[in-house]
Coordinates of C-alpha atoms in Angstrom, one line a residue:
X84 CA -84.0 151.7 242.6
X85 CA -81.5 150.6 240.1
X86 CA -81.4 150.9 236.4
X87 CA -81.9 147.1 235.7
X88 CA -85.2 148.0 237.8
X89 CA -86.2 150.8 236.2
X90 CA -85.6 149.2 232.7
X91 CA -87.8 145.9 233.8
X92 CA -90.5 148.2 235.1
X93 CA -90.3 149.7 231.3
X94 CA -90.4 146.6 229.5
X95 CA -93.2 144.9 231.7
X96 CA -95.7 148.0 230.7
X97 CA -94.7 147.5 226.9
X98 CA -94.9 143.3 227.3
X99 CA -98.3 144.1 229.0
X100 CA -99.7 146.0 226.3
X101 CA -98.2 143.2 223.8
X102 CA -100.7 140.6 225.9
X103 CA -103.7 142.7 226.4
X104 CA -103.6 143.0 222.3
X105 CA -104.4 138.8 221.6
X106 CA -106.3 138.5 225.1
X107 CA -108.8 140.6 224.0
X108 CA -109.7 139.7 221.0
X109 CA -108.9 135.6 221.9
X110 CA -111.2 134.0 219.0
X111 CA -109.3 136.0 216.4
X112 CA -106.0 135.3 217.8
X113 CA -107.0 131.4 217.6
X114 CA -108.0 131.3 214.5
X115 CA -104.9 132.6 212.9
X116 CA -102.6 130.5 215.2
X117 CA -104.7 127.7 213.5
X118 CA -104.4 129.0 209.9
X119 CA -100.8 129.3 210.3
X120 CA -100.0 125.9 211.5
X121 CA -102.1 124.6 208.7
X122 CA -100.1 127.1 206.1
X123 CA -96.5 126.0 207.9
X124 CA -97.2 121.9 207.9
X125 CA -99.2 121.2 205.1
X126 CA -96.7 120.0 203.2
X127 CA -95.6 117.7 205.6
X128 CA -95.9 113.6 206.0
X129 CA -98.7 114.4 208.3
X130 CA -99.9 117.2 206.5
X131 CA -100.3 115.3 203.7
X132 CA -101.9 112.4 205.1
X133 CA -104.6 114.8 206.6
X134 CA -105.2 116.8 203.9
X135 CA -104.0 120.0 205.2
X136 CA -104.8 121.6 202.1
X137 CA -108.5 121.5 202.4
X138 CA -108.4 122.7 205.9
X139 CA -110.4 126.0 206.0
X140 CA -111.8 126.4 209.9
X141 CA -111.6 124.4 212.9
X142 CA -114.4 122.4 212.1
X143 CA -112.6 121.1 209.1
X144 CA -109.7 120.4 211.2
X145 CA -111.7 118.4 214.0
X146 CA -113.1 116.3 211.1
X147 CA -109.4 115.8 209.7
X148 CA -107.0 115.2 212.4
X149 CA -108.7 113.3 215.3
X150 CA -107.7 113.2 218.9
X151 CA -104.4 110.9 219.5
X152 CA -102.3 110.4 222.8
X153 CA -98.6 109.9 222.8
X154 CA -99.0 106.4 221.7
X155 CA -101.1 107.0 218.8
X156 CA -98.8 109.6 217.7
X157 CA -95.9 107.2 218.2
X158 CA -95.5 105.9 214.6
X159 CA -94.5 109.4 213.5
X160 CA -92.4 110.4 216.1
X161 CA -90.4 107.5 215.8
X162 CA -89.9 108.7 212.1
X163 CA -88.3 111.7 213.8
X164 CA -86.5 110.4 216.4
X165 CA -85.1 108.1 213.1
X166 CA -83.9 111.8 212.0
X167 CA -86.3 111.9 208.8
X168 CA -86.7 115.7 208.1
X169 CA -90.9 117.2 207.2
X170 CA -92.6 114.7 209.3
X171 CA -94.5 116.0 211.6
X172 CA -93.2 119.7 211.2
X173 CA -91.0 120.9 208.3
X174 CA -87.7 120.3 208.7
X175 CA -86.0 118.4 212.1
X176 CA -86.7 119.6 215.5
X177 CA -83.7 121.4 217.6
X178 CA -84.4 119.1 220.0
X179 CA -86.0 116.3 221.7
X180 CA -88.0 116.5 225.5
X181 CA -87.2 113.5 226.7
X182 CA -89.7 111.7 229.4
X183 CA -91.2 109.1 231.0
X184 CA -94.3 107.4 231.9
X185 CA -95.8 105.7 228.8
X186 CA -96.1 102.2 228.0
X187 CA -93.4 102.0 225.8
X188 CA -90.7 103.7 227.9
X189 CA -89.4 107.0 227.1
X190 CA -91.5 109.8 225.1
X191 CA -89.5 111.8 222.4
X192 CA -91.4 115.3 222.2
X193 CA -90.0 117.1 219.4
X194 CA -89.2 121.3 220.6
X195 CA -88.4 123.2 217.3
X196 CA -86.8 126.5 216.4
X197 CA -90.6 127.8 215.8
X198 CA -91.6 126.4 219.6
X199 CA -88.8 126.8 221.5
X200 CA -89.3 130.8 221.9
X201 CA -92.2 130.5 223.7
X202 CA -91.1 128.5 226.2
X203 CA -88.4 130.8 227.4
X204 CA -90.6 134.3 226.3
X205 CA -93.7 132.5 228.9
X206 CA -91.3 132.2 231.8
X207 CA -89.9 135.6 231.5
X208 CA -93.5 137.2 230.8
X209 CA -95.0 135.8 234.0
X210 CA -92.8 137.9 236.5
X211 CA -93.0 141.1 233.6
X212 CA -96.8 141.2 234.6
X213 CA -95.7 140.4 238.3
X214 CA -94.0 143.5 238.5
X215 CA -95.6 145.8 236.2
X216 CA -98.6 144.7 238.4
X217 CA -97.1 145.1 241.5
X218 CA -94.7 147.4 241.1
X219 CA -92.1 145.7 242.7
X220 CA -88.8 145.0 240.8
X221 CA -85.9 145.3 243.3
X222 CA -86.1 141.3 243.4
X223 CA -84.2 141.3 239.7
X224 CA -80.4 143.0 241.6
X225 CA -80.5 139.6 244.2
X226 CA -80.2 136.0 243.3
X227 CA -82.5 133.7 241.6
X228 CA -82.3 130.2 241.5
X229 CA -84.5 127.4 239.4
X230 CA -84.4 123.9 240.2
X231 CA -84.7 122.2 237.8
X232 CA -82.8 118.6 236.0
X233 CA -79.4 118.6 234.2
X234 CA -78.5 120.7 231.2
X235 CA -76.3 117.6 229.9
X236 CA -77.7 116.7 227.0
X237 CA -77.9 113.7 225.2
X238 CA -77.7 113.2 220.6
X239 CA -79.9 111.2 219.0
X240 CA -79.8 111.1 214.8
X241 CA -77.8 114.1 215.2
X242 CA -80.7 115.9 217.6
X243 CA -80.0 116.6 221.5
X244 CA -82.0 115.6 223.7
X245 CA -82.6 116.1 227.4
X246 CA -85.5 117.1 230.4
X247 CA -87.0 120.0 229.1
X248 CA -85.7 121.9 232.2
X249 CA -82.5 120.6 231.3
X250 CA -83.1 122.1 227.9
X251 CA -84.0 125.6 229.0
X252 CA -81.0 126.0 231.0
X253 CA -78.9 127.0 227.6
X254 CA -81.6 129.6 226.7
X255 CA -81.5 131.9 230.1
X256 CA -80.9 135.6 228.6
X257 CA -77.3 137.2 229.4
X258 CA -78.9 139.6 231.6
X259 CA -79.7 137.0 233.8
X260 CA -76.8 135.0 233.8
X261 CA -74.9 136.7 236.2
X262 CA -77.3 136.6 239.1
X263 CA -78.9 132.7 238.1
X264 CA -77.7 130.2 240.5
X265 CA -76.8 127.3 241.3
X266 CA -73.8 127.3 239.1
X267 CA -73.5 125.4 236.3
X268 CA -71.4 122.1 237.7
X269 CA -73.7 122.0 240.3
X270 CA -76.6 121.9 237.9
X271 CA -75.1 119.2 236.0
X272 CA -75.3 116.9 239.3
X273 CA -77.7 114.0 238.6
X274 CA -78.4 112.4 241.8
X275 CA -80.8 115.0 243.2
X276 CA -79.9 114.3 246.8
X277 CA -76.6 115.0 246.2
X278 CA -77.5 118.2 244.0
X279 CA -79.8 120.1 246.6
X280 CA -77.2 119.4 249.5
X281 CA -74.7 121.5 246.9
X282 CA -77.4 124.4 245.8
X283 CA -77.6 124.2 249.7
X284 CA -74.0 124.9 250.5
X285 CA -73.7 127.4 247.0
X286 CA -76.6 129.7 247.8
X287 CA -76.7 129.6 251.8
X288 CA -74.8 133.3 252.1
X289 CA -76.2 134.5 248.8
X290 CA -79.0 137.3 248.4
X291 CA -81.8 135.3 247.3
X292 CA -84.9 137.0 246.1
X293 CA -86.6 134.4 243.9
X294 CA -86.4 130.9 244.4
X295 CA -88.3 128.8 241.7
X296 CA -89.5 124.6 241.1
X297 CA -92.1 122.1 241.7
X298 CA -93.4 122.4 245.5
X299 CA -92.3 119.3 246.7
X300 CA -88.3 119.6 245.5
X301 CA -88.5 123.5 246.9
X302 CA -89.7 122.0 250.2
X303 CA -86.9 119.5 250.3
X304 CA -84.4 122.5 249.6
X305 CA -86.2 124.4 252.5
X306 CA -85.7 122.1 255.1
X307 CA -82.1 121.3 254.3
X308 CA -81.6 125.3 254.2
X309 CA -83.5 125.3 257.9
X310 CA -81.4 122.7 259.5
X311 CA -78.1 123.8 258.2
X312 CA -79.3 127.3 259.3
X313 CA -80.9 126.5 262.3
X314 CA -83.3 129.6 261.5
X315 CA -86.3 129.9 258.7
X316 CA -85.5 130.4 255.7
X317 CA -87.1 134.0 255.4
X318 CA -84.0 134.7 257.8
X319 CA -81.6 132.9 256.1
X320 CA -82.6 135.1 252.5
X321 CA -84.0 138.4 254.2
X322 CA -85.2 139.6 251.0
X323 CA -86.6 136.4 249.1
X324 CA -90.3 137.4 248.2
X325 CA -91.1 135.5 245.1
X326 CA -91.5 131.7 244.9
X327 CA -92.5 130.7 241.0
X328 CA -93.7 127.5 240.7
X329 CA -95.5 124.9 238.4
X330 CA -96.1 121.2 238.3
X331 CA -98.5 120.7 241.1
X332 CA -101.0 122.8 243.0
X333 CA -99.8 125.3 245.6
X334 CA -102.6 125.0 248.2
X335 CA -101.8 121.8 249.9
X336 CA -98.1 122.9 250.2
X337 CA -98.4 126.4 251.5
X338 CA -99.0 126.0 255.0
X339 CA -95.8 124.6 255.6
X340 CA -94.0 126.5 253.4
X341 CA -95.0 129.4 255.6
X342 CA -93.6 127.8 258.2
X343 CA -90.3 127.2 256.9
X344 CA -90.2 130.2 255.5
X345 CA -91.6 132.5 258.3
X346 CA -93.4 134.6 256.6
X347 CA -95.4 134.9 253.6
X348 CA -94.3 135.5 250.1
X349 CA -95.7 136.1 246.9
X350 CA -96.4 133.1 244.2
X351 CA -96.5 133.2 240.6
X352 CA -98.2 129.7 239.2
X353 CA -96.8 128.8 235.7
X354 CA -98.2 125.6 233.4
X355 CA -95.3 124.7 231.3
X356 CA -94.8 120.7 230.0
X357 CA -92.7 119.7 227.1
X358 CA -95.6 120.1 224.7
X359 CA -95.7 123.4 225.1
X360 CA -96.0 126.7 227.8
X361 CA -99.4 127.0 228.4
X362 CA -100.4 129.8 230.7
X363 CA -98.7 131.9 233.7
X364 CA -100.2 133.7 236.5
X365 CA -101.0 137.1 235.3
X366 CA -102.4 138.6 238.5
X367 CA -101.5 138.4 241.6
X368 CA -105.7 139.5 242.7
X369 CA -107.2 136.7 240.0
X370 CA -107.5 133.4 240.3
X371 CA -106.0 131.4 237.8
X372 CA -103.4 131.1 234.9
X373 CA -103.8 133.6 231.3
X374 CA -103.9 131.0 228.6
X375 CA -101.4 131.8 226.0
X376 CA -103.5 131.7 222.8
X377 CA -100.8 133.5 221.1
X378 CA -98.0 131.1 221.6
X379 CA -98.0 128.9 218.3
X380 CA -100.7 126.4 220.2
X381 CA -104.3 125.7 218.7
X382 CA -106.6 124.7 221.7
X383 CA -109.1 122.7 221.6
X384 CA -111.3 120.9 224.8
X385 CA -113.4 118.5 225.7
X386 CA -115.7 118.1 228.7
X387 CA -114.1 115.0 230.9
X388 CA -117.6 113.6 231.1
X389 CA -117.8 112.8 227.5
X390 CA -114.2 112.1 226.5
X391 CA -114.6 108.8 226.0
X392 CA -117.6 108.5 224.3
X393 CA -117.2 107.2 220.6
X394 CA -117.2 110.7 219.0
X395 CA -116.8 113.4 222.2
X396 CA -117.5 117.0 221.2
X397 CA -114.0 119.3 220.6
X398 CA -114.9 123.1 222.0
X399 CA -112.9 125.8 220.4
X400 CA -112.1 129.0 222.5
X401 CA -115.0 130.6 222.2
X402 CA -117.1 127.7 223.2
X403 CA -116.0 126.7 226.4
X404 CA -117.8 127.5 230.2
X405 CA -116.8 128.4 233.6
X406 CA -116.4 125.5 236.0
X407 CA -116.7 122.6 233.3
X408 CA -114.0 120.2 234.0
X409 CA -111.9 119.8 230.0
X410 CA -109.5 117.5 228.3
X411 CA -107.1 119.8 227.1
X412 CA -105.9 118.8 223.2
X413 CA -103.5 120.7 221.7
X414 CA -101.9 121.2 218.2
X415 CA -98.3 123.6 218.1
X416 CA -95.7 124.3 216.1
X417 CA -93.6 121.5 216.9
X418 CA -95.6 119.2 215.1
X419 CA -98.1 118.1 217.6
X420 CA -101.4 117.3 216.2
X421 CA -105.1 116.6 217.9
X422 CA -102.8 115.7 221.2
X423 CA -104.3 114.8 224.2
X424 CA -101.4 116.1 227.2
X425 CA -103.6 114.3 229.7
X426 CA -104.5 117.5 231.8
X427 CA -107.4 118.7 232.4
X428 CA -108.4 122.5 233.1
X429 CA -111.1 124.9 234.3
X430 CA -112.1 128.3 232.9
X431 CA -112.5 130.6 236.0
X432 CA -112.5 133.4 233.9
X433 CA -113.3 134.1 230.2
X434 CA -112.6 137.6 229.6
X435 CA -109.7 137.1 230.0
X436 CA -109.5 133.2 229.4
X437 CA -107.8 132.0 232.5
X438 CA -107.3 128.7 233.4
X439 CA -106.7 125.9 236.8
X440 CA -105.3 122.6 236.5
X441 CA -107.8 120.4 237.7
X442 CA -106.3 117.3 237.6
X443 CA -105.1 114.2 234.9
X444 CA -107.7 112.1 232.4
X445 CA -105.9 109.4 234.0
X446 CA -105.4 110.4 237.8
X447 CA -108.8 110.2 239.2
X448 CA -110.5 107.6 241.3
X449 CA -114.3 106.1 239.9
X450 CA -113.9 102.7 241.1
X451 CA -118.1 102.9 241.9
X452 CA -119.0 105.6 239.8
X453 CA -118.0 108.8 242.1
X454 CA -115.5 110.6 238.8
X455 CA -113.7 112.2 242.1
X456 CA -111.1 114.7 240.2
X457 CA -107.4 115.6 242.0
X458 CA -108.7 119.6 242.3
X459 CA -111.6 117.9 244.3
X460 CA -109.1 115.8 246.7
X461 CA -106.9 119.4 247.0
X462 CA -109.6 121.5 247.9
X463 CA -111.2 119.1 250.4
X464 CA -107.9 119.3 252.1
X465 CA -107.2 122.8 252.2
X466 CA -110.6 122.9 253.2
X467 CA -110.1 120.4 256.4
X468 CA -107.1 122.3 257.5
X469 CA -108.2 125.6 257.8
X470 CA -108.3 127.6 260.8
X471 CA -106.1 124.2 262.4
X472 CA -102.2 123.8 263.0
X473 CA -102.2 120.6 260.6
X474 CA -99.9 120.9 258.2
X475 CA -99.3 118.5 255.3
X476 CA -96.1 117.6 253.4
X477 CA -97.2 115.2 250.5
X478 CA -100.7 112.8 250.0
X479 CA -102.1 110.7 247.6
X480 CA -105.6 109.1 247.6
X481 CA -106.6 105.3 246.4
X482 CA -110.0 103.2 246.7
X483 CA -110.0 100.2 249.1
X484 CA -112.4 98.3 247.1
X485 CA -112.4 94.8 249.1
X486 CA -111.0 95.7 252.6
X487 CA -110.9 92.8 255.2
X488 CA -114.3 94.4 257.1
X489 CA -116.5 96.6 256.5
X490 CA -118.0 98.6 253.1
X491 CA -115.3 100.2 250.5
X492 CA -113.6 103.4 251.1
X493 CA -111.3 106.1 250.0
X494 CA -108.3 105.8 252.0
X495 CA -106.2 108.9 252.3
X496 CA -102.4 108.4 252.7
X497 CA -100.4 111.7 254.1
X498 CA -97.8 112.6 255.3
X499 CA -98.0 115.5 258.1
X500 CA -95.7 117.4 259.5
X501 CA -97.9 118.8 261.9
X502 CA -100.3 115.7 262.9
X503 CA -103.9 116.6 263.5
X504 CA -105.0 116.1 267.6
X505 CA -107.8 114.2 266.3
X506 CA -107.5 112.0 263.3
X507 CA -111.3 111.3 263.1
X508 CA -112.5 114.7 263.4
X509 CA -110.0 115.4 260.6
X510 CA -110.9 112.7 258.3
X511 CA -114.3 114.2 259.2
X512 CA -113.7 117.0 257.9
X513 CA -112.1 115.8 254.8
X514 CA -115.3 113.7 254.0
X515 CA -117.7 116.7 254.0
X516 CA -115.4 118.9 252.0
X517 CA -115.5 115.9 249.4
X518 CA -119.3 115.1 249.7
X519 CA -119.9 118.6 248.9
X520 CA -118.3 118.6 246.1
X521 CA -118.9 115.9 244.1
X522 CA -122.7 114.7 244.5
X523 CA -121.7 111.0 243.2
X524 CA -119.3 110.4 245.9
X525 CA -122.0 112.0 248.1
X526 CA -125.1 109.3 247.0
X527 CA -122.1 106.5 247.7
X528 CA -122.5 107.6 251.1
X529 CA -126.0 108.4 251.8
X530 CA -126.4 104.9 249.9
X531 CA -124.1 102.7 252.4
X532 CA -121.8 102.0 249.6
X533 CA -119.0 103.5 250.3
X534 CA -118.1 104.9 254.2
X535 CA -116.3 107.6 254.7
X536 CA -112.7 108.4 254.6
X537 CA -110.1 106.7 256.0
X538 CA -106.4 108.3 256.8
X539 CA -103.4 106.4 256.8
X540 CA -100.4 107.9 258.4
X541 CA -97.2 107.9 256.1
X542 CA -93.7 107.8 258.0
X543 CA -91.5 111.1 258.1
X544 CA -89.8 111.1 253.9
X545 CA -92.1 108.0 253.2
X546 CA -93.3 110.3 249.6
X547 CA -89.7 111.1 249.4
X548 CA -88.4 107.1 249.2
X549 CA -91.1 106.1 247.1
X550 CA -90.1 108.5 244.3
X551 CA -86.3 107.5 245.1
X552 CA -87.6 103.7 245.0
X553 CA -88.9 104.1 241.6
X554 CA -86.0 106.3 240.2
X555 CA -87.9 109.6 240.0
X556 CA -86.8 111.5 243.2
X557 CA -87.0 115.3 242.3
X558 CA -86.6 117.0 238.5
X559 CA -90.1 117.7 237.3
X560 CA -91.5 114.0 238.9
X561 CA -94.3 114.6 241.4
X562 CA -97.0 112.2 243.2
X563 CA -100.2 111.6 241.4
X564 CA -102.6 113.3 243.9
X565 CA -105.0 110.0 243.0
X566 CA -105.0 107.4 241.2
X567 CA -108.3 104.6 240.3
X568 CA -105.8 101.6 241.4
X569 CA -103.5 100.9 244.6
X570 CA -100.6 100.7 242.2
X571 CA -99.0 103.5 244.3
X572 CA -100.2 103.0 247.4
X573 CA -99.0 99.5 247.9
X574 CA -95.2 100.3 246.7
X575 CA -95.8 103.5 249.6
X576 CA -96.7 100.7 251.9
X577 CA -93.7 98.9 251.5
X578 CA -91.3 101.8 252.5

């Protein structure tokens, strides 16, 4: 065992320690994250205009600053982006997210010298209580690479901006630095084609022991590795045994990453967006993701059923249930207030608070009434494929409300990589995992007004030049797992 080993083993037990202080005593913790945000912006533009100064609790903040989305938030940010200093947070932010997939192009979220710690202290925190868990820290002596987008980074108003990924890239810690790959011209490659065919040729004789990024890109990587290789890629990196991932869920994907890997591996599941890191894997034996309540984020939630009633409920910590689908709204110390990230979550445990990411506000599919949920499409797949040689490289799900014969239906669009022998035993199976599930979708049946599930087969890459069609192949873009509209579908159709 080296001494970089040793020394991680060391500073996981004191880091674990450091967690187990907030996590267990969460409503405390909370509540002065709250009162310091309050204290830091008051005097603020937005502070101001929300009386900041007569905050006392987080009733008096839920009656203050009300729920707002990107857009709603928009006039302030702009003032910002303008380079206007105290606006939403005191002083200018370090730097800018930059994203897309609003209305009105690009979103601007603000990172700040108070905020951008926690991003970077998250990641590294995840694999501390990895290994002082597991006791295994020989991984930290091999190679480790992240894919993620280009550290290039653009000025606005005198701010940089750039994908958050992008972003992180200047704030890996020296120690790591030496064994972090790809290099750093080959992370500066835009066209991500082009990019993972040079991580490909960079890392292909390197020890690699942890190999990090959203699902779908890492499987792209993969299967380049394999065919330059002609081998899996557990062969190829004999002692890779950590994959770290975030962005999507795991299940769907791991089937076939066993295959191209040939063997299994440990995950850690992190939960990171611009707005803010919001919770890691903590335990390799628990399921779900330790929210960070001591990360400079006031949560609050609010059950999906009744989000958009006039005046929906906001739950604070201490409120909230196991197996209740939430809104998650955040407020954090870069000057995000009352924001709705569009994610939803599940408690599946509360002592400590830990968390699933149970789909998007605005990814789901109701088009008569079903509320069918993207953790509800993933688990009826993993449910269908178990104990079967199917395996699945990317789906998405969309109503067929008028089809040329017939009632309505949900109409499932994957792509295999193993093909099931019998496509309507599987979409059999798919349909009783859903009805299951969700008792709506279930009536819809029984009732004749929907029928049951139908598959359609997408060709070999078909996800792959979609996201290439619409300029968002790899980075931290990924498929909506559903969406209420054939929006998506359609364009997939087309390819």
């Amino acid at each position: 065992m080296s001494i970089k080993s040793v020394a991680a083993k060391l500073f996981a037990l004191k880091i674990y320690k450091k967690t187990q202080a907030w996590a267990n005593n969460p409503v405390e913790t909370q509540n002065k994250v709250l009162q310091q945000l309050i204290k830091e912006a008051k005097g603020t533009e937005f502070g101001i205009d929300h009386h900041f100064h007569t905050i006392k609790s987080s009733a008096d903040f839920a009656v203050k600053v009300p729920i707002r989305d990107y857009e709603e938030l928009k006039p302030y940010v702009d003032k910002v982006v303008k380079g206007e200093e105290n606006i939403l947070w005191k002083g200018k932010p370090l730097y800018f997210a930059k994203t897309s997939g609003t209305t009105s192009g690009a979103k601007y979220i603000p990172l700040t010298k108070e905020s951008m710690p926690f991003h970077i202290e998250a990641a590294r925190n995840a694999i501390l209580h990895y290994i002082h868990e597991t006791g295994k820290a020989d991984f930290i002596d091999g190679k480790m690479i992240f894919l993620q987008g280009s550290p290039i980074l653009e000025e606005k108003y005198g701010i940089k901006l750039g994908r958050l990924s992008g972003i992180v890239a200047h704030f890996v810690p020296k120690y790591l630095q030496k064994n972090r790959m790809p290099s750093w011209e080959t992370n500066c490659i835009e066209d991500w084609e082009t990019k993972v065919n040079a991580i490909v040729e960079e890392t292909f004789n390197e020890n690699m022991t942890v190999i990090s990024g959203i699902p779908s890109w890492v499987q792209m990587y993969f299967e380049k590795l394999q065919q330059k290789g002609g081998k899996p890629v557990g062969e190829i990196f004999k002692n890779f045994n950590l994959f770290i991932y975030g962005g999507v869920n795991y299940e769907p994907y791991r089937a076939k990453f066993e295959n191209l890997i040939g063997r299994k591996v440990d995950s850690i599941e992190l939960f990171p967006a611009s707005e803010g890191f919001f919770a890691y894997q903590d335990s390799q034996k628990e399921k779900g993701m330790l929210l960070l309540l001591n990360a400079g984020i006031f949560y609050e939630f609010i059950k999906s059923d009744e989000f958009y009633a006039e005046k929906p409920r906001r739950y604070t910590i201490g409120e909230v249930e196991l197996g209740v689908n939430y809104v998650l709204i955040i407020s954090t110390n870069a000057g995000l207030w009352g924001y709705n990230i569009g994610d939803t979550v599940q408690f599946t445990s509360l002592k400590p608070y830990r968390v699933i990411v149970s789909g998007r506000i605005k990814h789901y599919i109701s088009a008569f009434g079903e509320h069918v949920i993207g953790k509800e499409v993933e688990s009826a797949l993993q449910e269908a494929i178990i104990g079967t040689n199917i395996r699945i490289n990317e789906f998405t799900v969309a109503p067929q409300i008028t089809p040329t014969e017939g009632l309505p239906y949900h109409e499932w669009f994957i792509e295999f990589e193993n093909e099931p022998e019998d496509s309507a035993t599987f979409a059999e199976a798919i349909d009783n995992a859903m009805r299951k599930q969700n008792v709506y979708y279930d009536d819809l049946i029984v009732g004749h007004v929907l029928r049951k599930v139908v598959i359609t087969k997408v060709a070999k890459n078909g996800f792959q030049d979609y996201m290439k069609s619409i300029g968002k192949l790899g980075g931290q873009n990924k498929i909506p797992r559903l969406s209420n509209d054939r929006s998506i579908v359609d364009l997939l159709n087309k390819k």
